[in-house]
CSV table of C-alpha atoms and ligand atoms in Angstrom, one decimal:
chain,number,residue,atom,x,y,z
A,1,UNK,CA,-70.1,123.9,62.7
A,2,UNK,CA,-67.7,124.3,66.0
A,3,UNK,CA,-65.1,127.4,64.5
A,4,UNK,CA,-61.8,128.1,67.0
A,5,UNK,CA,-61.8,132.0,67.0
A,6,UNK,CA,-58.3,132.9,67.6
A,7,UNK,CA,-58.7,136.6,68.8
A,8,UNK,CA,-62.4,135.9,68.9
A,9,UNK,CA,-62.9,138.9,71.5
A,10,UNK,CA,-60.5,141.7,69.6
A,11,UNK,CA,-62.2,144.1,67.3
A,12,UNK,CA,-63.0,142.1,64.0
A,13,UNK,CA,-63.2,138.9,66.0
A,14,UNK,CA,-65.7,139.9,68.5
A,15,UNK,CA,-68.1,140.7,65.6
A,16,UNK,CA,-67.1,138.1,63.5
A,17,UNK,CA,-68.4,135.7,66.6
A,18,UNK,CA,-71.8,137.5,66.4
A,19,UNK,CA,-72.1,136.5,63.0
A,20,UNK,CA,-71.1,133.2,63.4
A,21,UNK,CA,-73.6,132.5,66.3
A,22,UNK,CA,-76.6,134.0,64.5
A,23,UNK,CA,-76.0,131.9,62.3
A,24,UNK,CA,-76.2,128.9,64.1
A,25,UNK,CA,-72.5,128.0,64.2
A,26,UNK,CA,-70.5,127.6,67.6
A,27,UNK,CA,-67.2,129.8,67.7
A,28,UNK,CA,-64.8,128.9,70.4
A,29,UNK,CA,-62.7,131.8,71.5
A,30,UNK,CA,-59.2,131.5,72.8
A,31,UNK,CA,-57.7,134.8,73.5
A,32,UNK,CA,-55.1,135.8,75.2
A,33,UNK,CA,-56.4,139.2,76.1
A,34,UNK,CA,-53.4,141.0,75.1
A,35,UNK,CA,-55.3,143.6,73.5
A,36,UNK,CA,-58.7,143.3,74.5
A,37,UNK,CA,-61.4,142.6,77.5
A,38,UNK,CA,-62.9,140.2,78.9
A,39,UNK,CA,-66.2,141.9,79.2
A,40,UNK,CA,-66.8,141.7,75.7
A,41,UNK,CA,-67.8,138.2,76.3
A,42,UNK,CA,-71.4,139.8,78.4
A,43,UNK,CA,-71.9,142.2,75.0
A,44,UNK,CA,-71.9,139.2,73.0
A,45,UNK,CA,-74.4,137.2,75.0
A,46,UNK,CA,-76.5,140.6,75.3
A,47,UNK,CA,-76.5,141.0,71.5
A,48,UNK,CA,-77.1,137.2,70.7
A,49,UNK,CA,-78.6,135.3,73.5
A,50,UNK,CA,-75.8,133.4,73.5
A,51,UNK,CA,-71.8,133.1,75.5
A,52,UNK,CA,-69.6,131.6,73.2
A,53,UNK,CA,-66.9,129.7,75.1
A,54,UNK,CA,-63.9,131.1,75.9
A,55,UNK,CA,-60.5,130.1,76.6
A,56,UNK,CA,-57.5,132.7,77.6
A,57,UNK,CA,-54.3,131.6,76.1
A,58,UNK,CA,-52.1,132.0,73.9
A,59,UNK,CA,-52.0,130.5,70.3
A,60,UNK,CA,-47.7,130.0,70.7
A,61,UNK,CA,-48.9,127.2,73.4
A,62,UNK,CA,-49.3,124.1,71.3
A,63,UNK,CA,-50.7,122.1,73.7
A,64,UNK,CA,-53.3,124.1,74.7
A,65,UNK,CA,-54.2,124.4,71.0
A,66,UNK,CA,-54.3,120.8,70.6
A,67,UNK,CA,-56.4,120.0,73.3
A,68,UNK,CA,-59.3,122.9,72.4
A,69,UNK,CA,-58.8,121.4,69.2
A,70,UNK,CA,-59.3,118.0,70.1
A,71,UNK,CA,-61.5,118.7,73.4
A,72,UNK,CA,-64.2,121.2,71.6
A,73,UNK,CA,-64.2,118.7,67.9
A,74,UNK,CA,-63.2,121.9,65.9
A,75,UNK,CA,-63.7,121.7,62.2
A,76,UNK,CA,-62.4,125.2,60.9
A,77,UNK,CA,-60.6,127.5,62.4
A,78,UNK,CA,-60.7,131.6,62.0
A,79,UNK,CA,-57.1,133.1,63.1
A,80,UNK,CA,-57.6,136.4,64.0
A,81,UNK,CA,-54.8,136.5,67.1
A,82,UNK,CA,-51.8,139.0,66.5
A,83,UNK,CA,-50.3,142.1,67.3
A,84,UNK,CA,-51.2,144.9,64.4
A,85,UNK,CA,-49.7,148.6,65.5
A,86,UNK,CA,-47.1,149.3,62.7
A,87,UNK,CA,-45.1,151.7,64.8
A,88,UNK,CA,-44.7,149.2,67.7
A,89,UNK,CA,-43.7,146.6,65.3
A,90,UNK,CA,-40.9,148.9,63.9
A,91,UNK,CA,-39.7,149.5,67.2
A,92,UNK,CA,-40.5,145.8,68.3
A,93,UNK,CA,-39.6,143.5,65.4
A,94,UNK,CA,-38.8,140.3,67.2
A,95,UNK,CA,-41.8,140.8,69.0
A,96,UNK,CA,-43.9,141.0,65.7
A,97,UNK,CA,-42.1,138.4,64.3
A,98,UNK,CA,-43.1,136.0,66.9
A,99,UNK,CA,-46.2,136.6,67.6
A,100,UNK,CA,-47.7,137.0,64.5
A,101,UNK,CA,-45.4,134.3,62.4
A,102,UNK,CA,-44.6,132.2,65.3
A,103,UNK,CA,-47.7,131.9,66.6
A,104,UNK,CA,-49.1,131.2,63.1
A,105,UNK,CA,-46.9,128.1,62.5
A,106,UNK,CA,-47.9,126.8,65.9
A,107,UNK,CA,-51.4,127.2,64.8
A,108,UNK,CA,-51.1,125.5,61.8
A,109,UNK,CA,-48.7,122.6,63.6
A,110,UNK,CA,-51.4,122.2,66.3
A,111,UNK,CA,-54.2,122.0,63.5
A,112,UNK,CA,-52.4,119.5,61.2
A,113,UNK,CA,-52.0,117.1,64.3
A,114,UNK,CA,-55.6,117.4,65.0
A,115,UNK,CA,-56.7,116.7,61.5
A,116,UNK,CA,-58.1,120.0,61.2
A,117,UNK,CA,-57.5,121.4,58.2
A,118,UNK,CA,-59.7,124.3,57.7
A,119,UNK,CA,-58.1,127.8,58.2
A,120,UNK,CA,-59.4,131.6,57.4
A,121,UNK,CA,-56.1,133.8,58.0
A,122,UNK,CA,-56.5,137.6,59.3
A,123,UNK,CA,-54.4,139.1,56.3
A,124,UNK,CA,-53.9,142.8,55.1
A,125,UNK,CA,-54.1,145.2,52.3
A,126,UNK,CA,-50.8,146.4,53.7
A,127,UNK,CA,-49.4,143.2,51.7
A,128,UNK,CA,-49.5,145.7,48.5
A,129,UNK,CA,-46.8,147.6,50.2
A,130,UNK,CA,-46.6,151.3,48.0
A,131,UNK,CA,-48.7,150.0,45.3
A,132,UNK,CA,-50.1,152.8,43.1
A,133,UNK,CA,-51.8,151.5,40.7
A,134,UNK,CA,-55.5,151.2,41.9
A,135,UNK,CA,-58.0,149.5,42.3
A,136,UNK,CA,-55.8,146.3,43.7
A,137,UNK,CA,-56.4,143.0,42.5
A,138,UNK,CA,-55.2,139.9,44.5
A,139,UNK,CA,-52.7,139.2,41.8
A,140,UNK,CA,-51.1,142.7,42.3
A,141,UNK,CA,-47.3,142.9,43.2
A,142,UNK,CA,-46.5,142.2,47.1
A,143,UNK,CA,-44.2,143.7,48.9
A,144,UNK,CA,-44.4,145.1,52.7
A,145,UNK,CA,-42.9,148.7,54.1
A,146,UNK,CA,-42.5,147.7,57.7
A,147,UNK,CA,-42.3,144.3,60.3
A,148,UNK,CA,-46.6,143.8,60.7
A,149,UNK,CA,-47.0,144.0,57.2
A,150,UNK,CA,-43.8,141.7,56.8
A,151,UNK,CA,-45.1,139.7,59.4
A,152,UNK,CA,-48.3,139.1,57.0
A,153,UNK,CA,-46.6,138.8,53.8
A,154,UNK,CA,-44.2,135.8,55.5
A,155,UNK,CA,-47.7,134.5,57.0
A,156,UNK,CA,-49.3,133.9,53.5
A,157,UNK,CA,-46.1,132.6,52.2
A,158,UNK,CA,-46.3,130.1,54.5
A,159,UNK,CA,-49.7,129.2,54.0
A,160,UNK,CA,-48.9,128.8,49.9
A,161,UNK,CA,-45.8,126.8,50.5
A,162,UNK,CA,-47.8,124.4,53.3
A,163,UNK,CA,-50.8,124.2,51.0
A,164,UNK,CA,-48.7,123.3,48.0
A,165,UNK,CA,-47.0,120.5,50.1
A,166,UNK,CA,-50.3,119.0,51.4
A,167,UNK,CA,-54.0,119.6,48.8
A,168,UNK,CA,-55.8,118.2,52.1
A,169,UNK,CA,-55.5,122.0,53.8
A,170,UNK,CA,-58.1,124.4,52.6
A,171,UNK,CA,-56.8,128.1,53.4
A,172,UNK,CA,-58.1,131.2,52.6
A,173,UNK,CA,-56.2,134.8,53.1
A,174,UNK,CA,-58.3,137.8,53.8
A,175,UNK,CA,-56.7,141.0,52.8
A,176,UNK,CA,-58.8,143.7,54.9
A,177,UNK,CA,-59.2,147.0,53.2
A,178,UNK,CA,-59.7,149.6,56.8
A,179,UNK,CA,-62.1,148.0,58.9
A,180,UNK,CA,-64.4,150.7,60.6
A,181,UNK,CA,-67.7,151.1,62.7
A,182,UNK,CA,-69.7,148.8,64.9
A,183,UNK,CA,-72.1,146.6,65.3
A,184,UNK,CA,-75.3,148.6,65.1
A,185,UNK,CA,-76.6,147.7,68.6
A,186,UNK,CA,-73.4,149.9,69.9
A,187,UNK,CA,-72.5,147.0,72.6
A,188,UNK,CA,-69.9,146.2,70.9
A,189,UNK,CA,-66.8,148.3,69.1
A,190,UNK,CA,-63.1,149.2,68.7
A,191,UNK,CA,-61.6,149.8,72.2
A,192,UNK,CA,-57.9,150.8,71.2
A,193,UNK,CA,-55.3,150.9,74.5
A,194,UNK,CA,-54.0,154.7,74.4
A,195,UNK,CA,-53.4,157.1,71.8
A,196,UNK,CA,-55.3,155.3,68.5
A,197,UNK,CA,-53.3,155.2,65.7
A,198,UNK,CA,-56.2,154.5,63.3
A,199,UNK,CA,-58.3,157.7,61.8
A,200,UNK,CA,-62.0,156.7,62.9
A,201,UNK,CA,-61.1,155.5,66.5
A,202,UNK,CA,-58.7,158.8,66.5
A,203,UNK,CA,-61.9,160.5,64.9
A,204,UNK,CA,-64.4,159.0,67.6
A,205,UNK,CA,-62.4,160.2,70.7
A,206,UNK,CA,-62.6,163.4,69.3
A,207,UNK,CA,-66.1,163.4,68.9
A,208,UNK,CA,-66.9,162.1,72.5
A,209,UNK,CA,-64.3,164.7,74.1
A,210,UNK,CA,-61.3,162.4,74.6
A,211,UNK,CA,-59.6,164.2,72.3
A,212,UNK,CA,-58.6,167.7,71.5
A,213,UNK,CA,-58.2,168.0,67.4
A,214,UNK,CA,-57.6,165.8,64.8
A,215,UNK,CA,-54.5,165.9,63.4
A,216,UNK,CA,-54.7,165.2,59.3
A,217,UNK,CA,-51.5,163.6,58.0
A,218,UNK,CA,-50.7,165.5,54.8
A,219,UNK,CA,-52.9,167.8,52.0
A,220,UNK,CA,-50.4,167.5,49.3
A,221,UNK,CA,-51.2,163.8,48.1
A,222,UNK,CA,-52.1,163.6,44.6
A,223,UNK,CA,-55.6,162.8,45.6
A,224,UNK,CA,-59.1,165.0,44.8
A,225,UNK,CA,-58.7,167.1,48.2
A,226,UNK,CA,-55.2,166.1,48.8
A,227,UNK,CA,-55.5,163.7,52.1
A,228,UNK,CA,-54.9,160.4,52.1
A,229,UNK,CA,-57.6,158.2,50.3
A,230,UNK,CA,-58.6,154.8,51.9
A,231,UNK,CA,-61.3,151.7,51.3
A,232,UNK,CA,-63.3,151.6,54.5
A,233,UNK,CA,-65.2,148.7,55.1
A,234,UNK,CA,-67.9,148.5,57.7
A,235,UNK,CA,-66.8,145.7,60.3
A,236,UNK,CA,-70.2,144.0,60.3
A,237,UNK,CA,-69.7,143.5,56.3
A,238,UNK,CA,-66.1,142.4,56.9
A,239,UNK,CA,-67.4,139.9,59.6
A,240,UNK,CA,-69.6,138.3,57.3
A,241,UNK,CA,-67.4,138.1,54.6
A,242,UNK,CA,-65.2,135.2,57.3
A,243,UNK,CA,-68.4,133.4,57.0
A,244,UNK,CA,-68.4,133.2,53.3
A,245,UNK,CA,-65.0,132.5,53.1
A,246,UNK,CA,-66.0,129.4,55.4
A,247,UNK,CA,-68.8,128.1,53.9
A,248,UNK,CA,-66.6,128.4,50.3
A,249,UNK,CA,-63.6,127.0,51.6
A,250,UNK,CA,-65.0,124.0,54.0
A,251,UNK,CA,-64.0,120.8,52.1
A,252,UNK,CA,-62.7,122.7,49.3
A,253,UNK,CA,-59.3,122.1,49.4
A,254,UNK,CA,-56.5,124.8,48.3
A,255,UNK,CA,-55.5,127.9,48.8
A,256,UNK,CA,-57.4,131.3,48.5
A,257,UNK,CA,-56.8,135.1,48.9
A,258,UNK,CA,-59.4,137.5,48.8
A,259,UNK,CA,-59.4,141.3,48.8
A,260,UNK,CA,-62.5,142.4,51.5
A,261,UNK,CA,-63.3,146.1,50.6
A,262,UNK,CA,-65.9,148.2,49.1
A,263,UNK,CA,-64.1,149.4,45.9
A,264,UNK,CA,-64.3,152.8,46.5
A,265,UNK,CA,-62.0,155.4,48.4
A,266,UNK,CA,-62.4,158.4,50.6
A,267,UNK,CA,-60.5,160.9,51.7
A,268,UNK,CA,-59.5,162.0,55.4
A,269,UNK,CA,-61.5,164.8,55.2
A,270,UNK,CA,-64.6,163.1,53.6
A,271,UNK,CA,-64.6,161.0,56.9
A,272,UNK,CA,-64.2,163.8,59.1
A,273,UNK,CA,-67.1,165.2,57.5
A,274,UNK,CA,-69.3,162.2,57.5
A,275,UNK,CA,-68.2,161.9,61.1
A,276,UNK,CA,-69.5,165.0,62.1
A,277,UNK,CA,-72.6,164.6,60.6
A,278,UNK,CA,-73.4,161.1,62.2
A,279,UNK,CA,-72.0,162.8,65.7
A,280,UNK,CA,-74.0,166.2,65.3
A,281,UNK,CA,-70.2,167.5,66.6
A,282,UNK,CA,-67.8,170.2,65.1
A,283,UNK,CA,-64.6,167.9,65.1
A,284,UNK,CA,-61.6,170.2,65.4
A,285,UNK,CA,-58.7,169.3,62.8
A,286,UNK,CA,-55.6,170.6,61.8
A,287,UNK,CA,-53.3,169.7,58.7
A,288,UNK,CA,-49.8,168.4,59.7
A,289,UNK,CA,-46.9,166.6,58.3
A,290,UNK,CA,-47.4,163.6,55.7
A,291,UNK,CA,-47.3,160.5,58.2
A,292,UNK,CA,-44.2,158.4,57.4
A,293,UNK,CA,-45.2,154.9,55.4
A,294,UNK,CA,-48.3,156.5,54.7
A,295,UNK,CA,-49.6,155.9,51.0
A,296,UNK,CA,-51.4,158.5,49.5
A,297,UNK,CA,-54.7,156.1,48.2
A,298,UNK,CA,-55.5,152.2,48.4
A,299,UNK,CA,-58.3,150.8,47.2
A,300,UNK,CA,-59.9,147.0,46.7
A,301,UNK,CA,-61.0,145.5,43.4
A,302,UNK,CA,-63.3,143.7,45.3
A,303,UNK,CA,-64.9,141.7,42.2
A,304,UNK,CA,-63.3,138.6,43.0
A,305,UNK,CA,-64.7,137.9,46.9
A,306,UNK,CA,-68.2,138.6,44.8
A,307,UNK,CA,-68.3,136.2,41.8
A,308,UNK,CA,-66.7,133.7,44.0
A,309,UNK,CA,-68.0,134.2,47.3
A,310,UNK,CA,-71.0,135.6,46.8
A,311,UNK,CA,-70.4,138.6,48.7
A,312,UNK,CA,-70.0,142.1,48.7
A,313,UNK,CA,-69.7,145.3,51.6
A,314,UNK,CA,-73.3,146.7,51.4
A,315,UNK,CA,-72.5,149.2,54.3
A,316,UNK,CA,-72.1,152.8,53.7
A,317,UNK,CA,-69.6,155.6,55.1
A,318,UNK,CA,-73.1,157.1,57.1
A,319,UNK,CA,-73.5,153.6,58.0
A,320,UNK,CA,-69.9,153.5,59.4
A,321,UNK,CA,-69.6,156.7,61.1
A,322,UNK,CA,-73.5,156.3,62.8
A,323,UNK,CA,-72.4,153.1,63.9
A,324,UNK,CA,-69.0,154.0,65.4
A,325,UNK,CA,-70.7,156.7,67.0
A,326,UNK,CA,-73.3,154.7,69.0
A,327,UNK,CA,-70.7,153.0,70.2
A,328,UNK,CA,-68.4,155.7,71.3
A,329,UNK,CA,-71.1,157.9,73.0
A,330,UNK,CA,-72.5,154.9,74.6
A,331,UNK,CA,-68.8,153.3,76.0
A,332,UNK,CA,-67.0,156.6,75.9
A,333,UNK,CA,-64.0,154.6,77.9
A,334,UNK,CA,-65.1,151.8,75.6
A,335,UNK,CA,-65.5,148.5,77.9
A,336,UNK,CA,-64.9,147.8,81.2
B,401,NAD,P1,-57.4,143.3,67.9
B,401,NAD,O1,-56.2,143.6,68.6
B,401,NAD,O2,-58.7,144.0,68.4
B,401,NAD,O3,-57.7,141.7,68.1
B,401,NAD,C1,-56.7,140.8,68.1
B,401,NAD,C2,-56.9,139.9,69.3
B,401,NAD,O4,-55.9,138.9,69.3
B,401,NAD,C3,-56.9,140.6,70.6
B,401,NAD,O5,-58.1,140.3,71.4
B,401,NAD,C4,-55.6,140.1,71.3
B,401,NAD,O6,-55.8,140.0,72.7
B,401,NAD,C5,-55.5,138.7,70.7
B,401,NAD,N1,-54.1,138.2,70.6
B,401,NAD,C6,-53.0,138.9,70.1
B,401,NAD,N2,-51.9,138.0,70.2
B,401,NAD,C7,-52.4,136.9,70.7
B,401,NAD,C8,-51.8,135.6,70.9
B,401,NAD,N3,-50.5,135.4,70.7
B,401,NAD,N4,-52.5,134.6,71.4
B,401,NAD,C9,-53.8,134.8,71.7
B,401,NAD,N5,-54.5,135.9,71.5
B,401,NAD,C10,-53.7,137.0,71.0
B,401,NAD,O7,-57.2,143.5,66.4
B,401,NAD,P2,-58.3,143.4,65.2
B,401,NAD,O8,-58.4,144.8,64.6
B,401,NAD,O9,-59.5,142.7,65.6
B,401,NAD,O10,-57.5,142.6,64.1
B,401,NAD,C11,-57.7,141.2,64.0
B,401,NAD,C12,-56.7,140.6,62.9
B,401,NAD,O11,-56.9,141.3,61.7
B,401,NAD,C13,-55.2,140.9,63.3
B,401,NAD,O12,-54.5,139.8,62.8
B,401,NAD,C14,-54.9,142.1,62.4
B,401,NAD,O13,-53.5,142.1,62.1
B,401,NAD,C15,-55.7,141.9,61.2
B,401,NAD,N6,-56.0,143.1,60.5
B,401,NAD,C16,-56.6,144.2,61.2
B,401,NAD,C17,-56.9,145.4,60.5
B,401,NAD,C18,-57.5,146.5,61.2
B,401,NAD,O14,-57.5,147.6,60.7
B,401,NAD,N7,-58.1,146.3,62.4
B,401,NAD,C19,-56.6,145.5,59.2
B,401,NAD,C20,-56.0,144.4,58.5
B,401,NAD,C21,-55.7,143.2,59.2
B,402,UD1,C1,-52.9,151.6,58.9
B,402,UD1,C2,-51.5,151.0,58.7
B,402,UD1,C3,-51.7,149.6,58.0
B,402,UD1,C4,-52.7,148.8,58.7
B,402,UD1,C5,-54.0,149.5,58.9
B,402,UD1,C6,-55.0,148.7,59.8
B,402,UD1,C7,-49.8,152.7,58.7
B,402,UD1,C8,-48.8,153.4,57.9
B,402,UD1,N1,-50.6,151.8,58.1
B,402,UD1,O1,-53.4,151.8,57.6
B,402,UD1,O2,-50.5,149.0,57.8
B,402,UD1,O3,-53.0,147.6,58.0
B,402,UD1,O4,-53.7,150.8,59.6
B,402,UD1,O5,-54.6,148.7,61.1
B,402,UD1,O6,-49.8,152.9,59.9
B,402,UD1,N2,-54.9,159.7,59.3
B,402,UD1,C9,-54.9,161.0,59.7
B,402,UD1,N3,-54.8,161.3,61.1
B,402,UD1,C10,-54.8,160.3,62.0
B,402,UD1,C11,-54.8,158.9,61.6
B,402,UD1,C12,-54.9,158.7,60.2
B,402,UD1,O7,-54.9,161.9,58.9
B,402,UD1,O8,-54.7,160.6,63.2
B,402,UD1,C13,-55.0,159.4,57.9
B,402,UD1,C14,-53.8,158.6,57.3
B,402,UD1,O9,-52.8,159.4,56.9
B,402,UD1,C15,-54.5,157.8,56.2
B,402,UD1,C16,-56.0,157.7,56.7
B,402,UD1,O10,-56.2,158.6,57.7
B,402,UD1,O11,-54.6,158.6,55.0
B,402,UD1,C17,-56.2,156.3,57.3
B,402,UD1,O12,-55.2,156.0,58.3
B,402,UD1,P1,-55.3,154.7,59.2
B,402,UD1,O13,-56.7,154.6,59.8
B,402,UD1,O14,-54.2,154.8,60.2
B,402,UD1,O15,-55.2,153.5,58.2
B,402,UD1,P2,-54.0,153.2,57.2
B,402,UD1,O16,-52.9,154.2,57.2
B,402,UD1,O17,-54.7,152.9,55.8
């Protein structure tokens, strides 16, 4: 199968694409290298033998789109592309808005004049907005606390009112739990531009010396140790979970949403831990304010994405951290 990979060579796409050509599909990248490097295109080959194709642009360009489409004989597409740094996109609505909505519809356009009708959709747990009743099922309440999480919400709206219109399009909406770690070879990995806003990146600059201390958002959560309590999901596990979402949605028309998490939380200071046992490091930390937006514990039901897509995270938090940390020690500027 020939997949376009919007945002193939970002974080979660990058791995995804490993997965994809292992086994024995062709991804097709078209990235506009807003947030990420070329040179992850030479890890790739090094981990699988094989360069995937590449195109740099931008998934707003609709003729581009419709000529990789056409020019490549796409069958399903993966849309990974979009900005996702929900402090910028407070600060930078309009710029949220039309990258990650905009460029979505485009997408879509570009894929309906094609024929193509196959699409896997980069959503978010940040969908459940303040939800506190855990674990969340797919059918929990919606609602979104700032512009990237509006910008998802509006995203899979769009998808339901398109797939409603038309039972041809097959679409399925990933919510990603908090995507962590690497792939195990440590060629590849989470390269974040400045200051990360993400604990584990934050957590692995620290480790390598990048970083001074760790600053822990809040202790008075109603949580067992009073930080914050998240689902973590090993990015290896996530990346295959875009492959069963492929395999069940190809020629199965309608529209799908899927929680991908593990079902289980931990807290801030369970990761720390875990992280300086996989780096051998004493990570410096110190308690500050809550973070504003921040909820104090989100975790999947992930039962669904099992019974029907046969799959499940099998990754643990060691897992997570030892794999993070091969990649951090081994790119401690992360790629050239
Ligand atoms: P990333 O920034 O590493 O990857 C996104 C890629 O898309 C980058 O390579 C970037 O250059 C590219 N891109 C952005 N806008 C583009 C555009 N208009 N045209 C073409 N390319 C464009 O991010 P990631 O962590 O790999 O996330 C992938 C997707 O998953 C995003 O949609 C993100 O919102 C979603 N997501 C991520 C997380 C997370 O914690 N990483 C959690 C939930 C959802
Ligand atoms: C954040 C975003 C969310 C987005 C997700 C993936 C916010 C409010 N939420 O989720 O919308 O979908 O990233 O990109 O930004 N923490 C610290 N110190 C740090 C960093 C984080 O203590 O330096 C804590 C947080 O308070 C939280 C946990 O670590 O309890 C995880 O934080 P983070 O990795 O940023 O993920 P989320 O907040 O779950």
């Amino acid at each position: 199968m020939k997949i376009l990979v919007t945002g193939g060579t970002g974080y979660i796409g990058s791995h995804t694409c490993v997965q994809l050509i292992e086994k024995g599909w062709q991804p097709v990248i078209i990235d506009s290298l807003v947030n990420s490097k070329i040179s992850v295109l030479d890890r790739i080959q090094k981990i699988t033998g094989t360069r995937p194709a590449f195109i740099e642009g931008d998934v707003r360009d609709a003729d581009l789109l419709q000529k990789v489409l056409t020019e490549h004989a796409i069958e399903a597409v993966i849309h990974f592309a979009g900005l996702k740094a929900v402090g910028e996109s407070v600060s930078m609505p309009l710029k949220y808005y039309d990258n990650n909505v905009h460029g979505s519809v485009v997408l879509m356009q570009a894929m309906k004049q094609c024929h193509v009708k196959t699409l896997v959709f980069s959503s978010s747990a940040t969908v459940y907005g303040d939800a506190t009743v855990m674990p969340l099922k797919e059918d929990a309440p919606t609602s979104a606390t700032n512009p990237y999480g509006q910008s998802k919400l509006m995203v899979e709206k769009i998808i339901a009112d398109l797939c409603d219109s038309d039972p041809s399009w097959s679409i399925t909406a990933l919510r990603y739990f908090n995507p962590v770690g690497a792939h195990e070879s440590g060629l590849i990995g989470e390269d974040p531009q400045g200051v990360p806003n993400n604990l584990m990146p934050f957590l692995a600059q620290v480790a390598v010396g990048r970083r001074e201390v760790l600053q822990v958002y809040g202790n008075d959560y109603q949580t067992p140790d009073g930080t914050g309590v998240r689902d973590y999901i090993h990015v290896v596990d996530l990346a295959q979970g875009h492959l069963s979402a492929l395999t069940h949605g190809h020629g199965k028309a309608g529209h799908h949403i899927f929680n991908l998490g593990t079902g289980k939380g931990n807290s801030v200071l369970e990761m720390l831990n875990a992280f300086g046992k996989a780096s051998s490091k004493e990570l410096k930390y110190k308690i500050v304010a809550r973070r504003p937006g921040d909820v104090a514990a989100s975790w999947a039901d992930p039962h669904k994405a099992k019974s029907v897509l046969n799959w499940q995270a099998r990754k643990s938090i060691d897992d997570m951290c030892q794999d993070t940390w091969r990649w951090q020690s081994q790119n401690p500027n992360g790629y050239p």
